[in-house]
Amino acid sequence: RFDELRSAVDGFRGQAPDKAVEWMLETIGHLEQEQRDRTHLMKRSWSDTAFEDGEAANEKTLEGFEVDLVNMLRSSRQGLGDSQILGNAIDLAGAYKKNYKLEQSEAVLLRCTRHAEDRSGAWMVKYLNHMSQVRMKQSRDTEAMEMMYEMESLASFPMDEPGASTFYETL
């Protein structure tokens, strides 16, 4: 879709001011990046894994996720600043949490803190959601409650927005 839009904008070359065409192409690039970031934010295939094959098989599955994340990190110049890697790291923390590997989950999430804060919004809500669940499982209820209040303060969308009622009910 973005390629089609780029082609349409390129059709304006010679008819519209060069600055306007460049601005439109730059805007398309920003929209494309935002779409990629949103896809990475919503990633949860690792934490959605059923983990029903026994402890040894679950451990092997987690090791596979770890190898995948390490390979992503090795090939990146941005590390956790890259939305794909940040999304996968938070997803790995969710998979650890699901397997009661709370120390590993916490360690990954703590490394993600600054990057989630930099992106803020939905990234911070996802981060806080996982971290608050880790804190609850660690019987650190006061910290978990504070994080839940922070999540609520970050939710700045109207109730009639799709998914809003489910979000507030879950929170």
PDB file of C-alpha atoms in Angstrom:
ATOM      1  CA  ARG A   1       0.000   0.000   0.000  1.00  0.00           C
ATOM      2  CA  PHE A   2       2.777   2.438   0.836  1.00  0.00           C
ATOM      3  CA  ASP A   3       4.486   1.652  -2.473  1.00  0.00           C
ATOM      4  CA  GLU A   4       1.277   2.561  -4.313  1.00  0.00           C
ATOM      5  CA  LEU A   5       1.050   5.795  -2.360  1.00  0.00           C
ATOM      6  CA  ARG A   6       4.701   6.590  -3.120  1.00  0.00           C
ATOM      7  CA  SER A   7       4.060   5.980  -6.825  1.00  0.00           C
ATOM      8  CA  ALA A   8       1.063   8.296  -6.757  1.00  0.00           C
ATOM      9  CA  VAL A   9       3.133  11.030  -5.103  1.00  0.00           C
ATOM     10  CA  ASP A  10       5.957  10.493  -7.616  1.00  0.00           C
ATOM     11  CA  GLY A  11       3.356  11.214 -10.307  1.00  0.00           C
ATOM     12  CA  PHE A  12       3.249  14.797  -9.016  1.00  0.00           C
ATOM     13  CA  ARG A  13       6.920  15.406  -9.871  1.00  0.00           C
ATOM     14  CA  GLY A  14       7.133  18.231 -12.359  1.00  0.00           C
ATOM     15  CA  GLN A  15       3.532  19.265 -11.597  1.00  0.00           C
ATOM     16  CA  ALA A  16       3.899  20.203  -7.934  1.00  0.00           C
ATOM     17  CA  PRO A  17       6.703  22.042  -6.166  1.00  0.00           C
ATOM     18  CA  ASP A  18       9.659  19.752  -5.395  1.00  0.00           C
ATOM     19  CA  LYS A  19       9.444  20.701  -1.719  1.00  0.00           C
ATOM     20  CA  ALA A  20       5.817  19.541  -1.549  1.00  0.00           C
ATOM     21  CA  VAL A  21       6.636  16.211  -3.215  1.00  0.00           C
ATOM     22  CA  GLU A  22       9.578  15.644  -0.862  1.00  0.00           C
ATOM     23  CA  TRP A  23       7.380  16.498   2.158  1.00  0.00           C
ATOM     24  CA  MET A  24       4.733  14.008   1.011  1.00  0.00           C
ATOM     25  CA  LEU A  25       7.338  11.272   0.506  1.00  0.00           C
ATOM     26  CA  GLU A  26       8.835  12.002   3.918  1.00  0.00           C
ATOM     27  CA  THR A  27       5.367  11.845   5.494  1.00  0.00           C
ATOM     28  CA  ILE A  28       4.726   8.479   3.831  1.00  0.00           C
ATOM     29  CA  GLY A  29       8.035   7.254   5.280  1.00  0.00           C
ATOM     30  CA  HIS A  30       6.964   8.356   8.772  1.00  0.00           C
ATOM     31  CA  LEU A  31       3.584   6.635   8.396  1.00  0.00           C
ATOM     32  CA  GLU A  32       5.276   3.463   7.207  1.00  0.00           C
ATOM     33  CA  GLN A  33       7.600   3.501  10.240  1.00  0.00           C
ATOM     34  CA  GLU A  34       4.660   4.097  12.598  1.00  0.00           C
ATOM     35  CA  GLN A  35       2.878   1.098  11.077  1.00  0.00           C
ATOM     36  CA  ARG A  36       5.964  -1.090  11.584  1.00  0.00           C
ATOM     37  CA  ASP A  37       6.304   0.167  15.173  1.00  0.00           C
ATOM     38  CA  ARG A  38       2.647  -0.641  15.861  1.00  0.00           C
ATOM     39  CA  THR A  39       3.109  -4.157  14.483  1.00  0.00           C
ATOM     40  CA  HIS A  40       6.110  -4.672  16.783  1.00  0.00           C
ATOM     41  CA  LEU A  41       4.206  -3.217  19.739  1.00  0.00           C
ATOM     42  CA  MET A  42       1.372  -5.696  19.246  1.00  0.00           C
ATOM     43  CA  LYS A  43       3.737  -8.689  18.902  1.00  0.00           C
ATOM     44  CA  ARG A  44       2.919 -11.388  21.422  1.00  0.00           C
ATOM     45  CA  SER A  45       3.475 -14.700  19.693  1.00  0.00           C
ATOM     46  CA  TRP A  46       6.088 -15.830  22.235  1.00  0.00           C
ATOM     47  CA  SER A  47       4.024 -14.939  25.306  1.00  0.00           C
ATOM     48  CA  ASP A  48       0.922 -16.456  23.678  1.00  0.00           C
ATOM     49  CA  THR A  49       2.668 -19.831  23.332  1.00  0.00           C
ATOM     50  CA  ALA A  50       0.675 -22.463  25.238  1.00  0.00           C
ATOM     51  CA  PHE A  51       3.698 -24.010  27.023  1.00  0.00           C
ATOM     52  CA  GLU A  52       1.840 -27.267  27.621  1.00  0.00           C
ATOM     53  CA  ASP A  53       4.569 -29.744  26.649  1.00  0.00           C
ATOM     54  CA  GLY A  54       6.245 -30.134  30.026  1.00  0.00           C
ATOM     55  CA  GLU A  55       9.033 -28.278  31.758  1.00  0.00           C
ATOM     56  CA  ALA A  56      11.902 -29.577  29.583  1.00  0.00           C
ATOM     57  CA  ALA A  57      10.105 -28.782  26.316  1.00  0.00           C
ATOM     58  CA  ASN A  58       9.027 -25.379  27.631  1.00  0.00           C
ATOM     59  CA  GLU A  59      12.645 -24.623  28.551  1.00  0.00           C
ATOM     60  CA  LYS A  60      13.766 -25.590  25.050  1.00  0.00           C
ATOM     61  CA  THR A  61      11.095 -23.325  23.547  1.00  0.00           C
ATOM     62  CA  LEU A  62      12.248 -20.416  25.717  1.00  0.00           C
ATOM     63  CA  GLU A  63      15.859 -21.066  24.684  1.00  0.00           C
ATOM     64  CA  GLY A  64      14.784 -20.821  21.051  1.00  0.00           C
ATOM     65  CA  PHE A  65      13.156 -17.443  21.745  1.00  0.00           C
ATOM     66  CA  GLU A  66      16.329 -16.284  23.521  1.00  0.00           C
ATOM     67  CA  VAL A  67      18.492 -17.288  20.555  1.00  0.00           C
ATOM     68  CA  ASP A  68      16.155 -15.422  18.195  1.00  0.00           C
ATOM     69  CA  LEU A  69      16.353 -12.269  20.323  1.00  0.00           C
ATOM     70  CA  VAL A  70      20.151 -12.487  20.662  1.00  0.00           C
ATOM     71  CA  ASN A  71      20.461 -12.814  16.878  1.00  0.00           C
ATOM     72  CA  MET A  72      18.261  -9.736  16.413  1.00  0.00           C
ATOM     73  CA  LEU A  73      20.407  -7.802  18.886  1.00  0.00           C
ATOM     74  CA  ARG A  74      23.629  -8.856  17.159  1.00  0.00           C
ATOM     75  CA  SER A  75      22.415  -7.592  13.803  1.00  0.00           C
ATOM     76  CA  SER A  76      21.085  -4.263  15.111  1.00  0.00           C
ATOM     77  CA  ARG A  77      22.795  -0.949  15.564  1.00  0.00           C
ATOM     78  CA  GLN A  78      19.995   0.387  17.775  1.00  0.00           C
ATOM     79  CA  GLY A  79      19.545  -2.526  20.175  1.00  0.00           C
ATOM     80  CA  LEU A  80      16.400  -2.057  22.248  1.00  0.00           C
ATOM     81  CA  GLY A  81      15.880   1.304  20.548  1.00  0.00           C
ATOM     82  CA  ASP A  82      14.661  -0.703  17.534  1.00  0.00           C
ATOM     83  CA  SER A  83      10.912  -1.281  17.846  1.00  0.00           C
ATOM     84  CA  GLN A  84      11.180  -4.856  16.550  1.00  0.00           C
ATOM     85  CA  ILE A  85      13.743  -5.782  19.182  1.00  0.00           C
ATOM     86  CA  LEU A  86      11.928  -3.941  21.975  1.00  0.00           C
ATOM     87  CA  GLY A  87       8.652  -5.656  21.054  1.00  0.00           C
ATOM     88  CA  ASN A  88      10.336  -9.048  21.040  1.00  0.00           C
ATOM     89  CA  ALA A  89      12.130  -8.390  24.340  1.00  0.00           C
ATOM     90  CA  ILE A  90       8.871  -7.450  26.079  1.00  0.00           C
ATOM     91  CA  ASP A  91       7.245 -10.492  24.499  1.00  0.00           C
ATOM     92  CA  LEU A  92      10.071 -12.704  25.824  1.00  0.00           C
ATOM     93  CA  ALA A  93       9.512 -11.236  29.296  1.00  0.00           C
ATOM     94  CA  GLY A  94       5.869 -12.276  28.991  1.00  0.00           C
ATOM     95  CA  ALA A  95       6.906 -15.808  28.025  1.00  0.00           C
ATOM     96  CA  TYR A  96       9.263 -15.963  31.020  1.00  0.00           C
ATOM     97  CA  LYS A  97       6.486 -14.710  33.279  1.00  0.00           C
ATOM     98  CA  LYS A  98       4.107 -17.350  31.964  1.00  0.00           C
ATOM     99  CA  ASN A  99       6.693 -19.990  32.959  1.00  0.00           C
ATOM    100  CA  TYR A 100       7.220 -18.422  36.427  1.00  0.00           C
ATOM    101  CA  LYS A 101      10.756 -17.385  35.516  1.00  0.00           C
ATOM    102  CA  LEU A 102      10.169 -14.130  37.322  1.00  0.00           C
ATOM    103  CA  GLU A 103      13.808 -13.120  37.771  1.00  0.00           C
ATOM    104  CA  GLN A 104      14.463 -13.465  34.032  1.00  0.00           C
ATOM    105  CA  SER A 105      11.269 -11.617  33.182  1.00  0.00           C
ATOM    106  CA  GLU A 106      12.125  -8.804  35.566  1.00  0.00           C
ATOM    107  CA  ALA A 107      15.703  -8.571  34.235  1.00  0.00           C
ATOM    108  CA  VAL A 108      14.522  -8.260  30.626  1.00  0.00           C
ATOM    109  CA  LEU A 109      11.851  -5.713  31.542  1.00  0.00           C
ATOM    110  CA  LEU A 110      14.277  -3.596  33.554  1.00  0.00           C
ATOM    111  CA  ARG A 111      16.541  -3.431  30.478  1.00  0.00           C
ATOM    112  CA  CYS A 112      13.513  -2.274  28.451  1.00  0.00           C
ATOM    113  CA  THR A 113      12.460   0.477  30.885  1.00  0.00           C
ATOM    114  CA  ARG A 114      14.224   3.447  29.299  1.00  0.00           C
ATOM    115  CA  HIS A 115      13.173   2.456  25.793  1.00  0.00           C
ATOM    116  CA  ALA A 116       9.528   1.965  26.766  1.00  0.00           C
ATOM    117  CA  GLU A 117       9.614   5.342  28.546  1.00  0.00           C
ATOM    118  CA  ASP A 118      11.141   6.995  25.466  1.00  0.00           C
ATOM    119  CA  ARG A 119       8.337   5.643  23.278  1.00  0.00           C
ATOM    120  CA  SER A 120       5.709   6.240  26.007  1.00  0.00           C
ATOM    121  CA  GLY A 121       1.996   5.721  25.354  1.00  0.00           C
ATOM    122  CA  ALA A 122       1.001   2.195  24.439  1.00  0.00           C
ATOM    123  CA  TRP A 123       4.602   0.965  24.750  1.00  0.00           C
ATOM    124  CA  MET A 124       4.685   2.098  28.357  1.00  0.00           C
ATOM    125  CA  VAL A 125       1.294   0.520  29.059  1.00  0.00           C
ATOM    126  CA  LYS A 126       2.473  -2.819  27.651  1.00  0.00           C
ATOM    127  CA  TYR A 127       5.701  -2.615  29.651  1.00  0.00           C
ATOM    128  CA  LEU A 128       3.887  -1.680  32.869  1.00  0.00           C
ATOM    129  CA  ASN A 129       1.316  -4.417  32.335  1.00  0.00           C
ATOM    130  CA  HIS A 130       4.015  -7.095  32.220  1.00  0.00           C
ATOM    131  CA  MET A 131       6.040  -5.549  35.050  1.00  0.00           C
ATOM    132  CA  SER A 132       2.997  -5.202  37.316  1.00  0.00           C
ATOM    133  CA  GLN A 133       2.135  -8.866  36.759  1.00  0.00           C
ATOM    134  CA  VAL A 134       5.697  -9.855  37.661  1.00  0.00           C
ATOM    135  CA  ARG A 135       5.438  -7.726  40.807  1.00  0.00           C
ATOM    136  CA  MET A 136       2.116  -9.368  41.743  1.00  0.00           C
ATOM    137  CA  LYS A 137       3.623 -12.842  41.323  1.00  0.00           C
ATOM    138  CA  GLN A 138       6.531 -11.703  43.516  1.00  0.00           C
ATOM    139  CA  SER A 139       3.987 -10.612  46.189  1.00  0.00           C
ATOM    140  CA  ARG A 140       5.065  -6.996  45.723  1.00  0.00           C
ATOM    141  CA  ASP A 141       1.476  -5.819  45.620  1.00  0.00           C
ATOM    142  CA  THR A 142       2.046  -2.147  46.459  1.00  0.00           C
ATOM    143  CA  GLU A 143       4.470  -1.710  43.556  1.00  0.00           C
ATOM    144  CA  ALA A 144       2.077  -3.549  41.238  1.00  0.00           C
ATOM    145  CA  MET A 145      -0.774  -1.277  42.292  1.00  0.00           C
ATOM    146  CA  GLU A 146       1.323   1.845  41.636  1.00  0.00           C
ATOM    147  CA  MET A 147       2.097   0.552  38.158  1.00  0.00           C
ATOM    148  CA  MET A 148      -1.570  -0.104  37.505  1.00  0.00           C
ATOM    149  CA  TYR A 149      -2.409   3.472  38.489  1.00  0.00           C
ATOM    150  CA  GLU A 150       0.296   4.687  36.127  1.00  0.00           C
ATOM    151  CA  MET A 151      -1.170   2.555  33.337  1.00  0.00           C
ATOM    152  CA  GLU A 152      -4.558   4.071  33.982  1.00  0.00           C
ATOM    153  CA  SER A 153      -3.096   7.576  33.805  1.00  0.00           C
ATOM    154  CA  LEU A 154      -1.516   6.770  30.434  1.00  0.00           C
ATOM    155  CA  ALA A 155      -4.819   5.614  28.961  1.00  0.00           C
ATOM    156  CA  SER A 156      -5.995   8.735  27.216  1.00  0.00           C
ATOM    157  CA  PHE A 157      -8.612   7.429  24.833  1.00  0.00           C
ATOM    158  CA  PRO A 158     -12.415   7.746  24.982  1.00  0.00           C
ATOM    159  CA  MET A 159     -14.588   4.850  26.105  1.00  0.00           C
ATOM    160  CA  ASP A 160     -16.257   4.606  22.686  1.00  0.00           C
ATOM    161  CA  GLU A 161     -12.932   3.815  20.977  1.00  0.00           C
ATOM    162  CA  PRO A 162     -12.756   0.169  19.860  1.00  0.00           C
ATOM    163  CA  GLY A 163     -11.125  -1.918  22.580  1.00  0.00           C
ATOM    164  CA  ALA A 164     -11.356   0.818  25.232  1.00  0.00           C
ATOM    165  CA  SER A 165     -13.988  -0.877  27.390  1.00  0.00           C
ATOM    166  CA  THR A 166     -12.030  -4.149  27.337  1.00  0.00           C
ATOM    167  CA  PHE A 167      -8.860  -2.277  28.315  1.00  0.00           C
ATOM    168  CA  TYR A 168     -10.523  -0.548  31.265  1.00  0.00           C
ATOM    169  CA  GLU A 169     -12.262  -3.749  32.414  1.00  0.00           C
ATOM    170  CA  THR A 170      -8.955  -5.625  32.293  1.00  0.00           C
ATOM    171  CA  LEU A 171      -7.162  -2.878  34.181  1.00  0.00           C
TER     172      LEU A 171
END
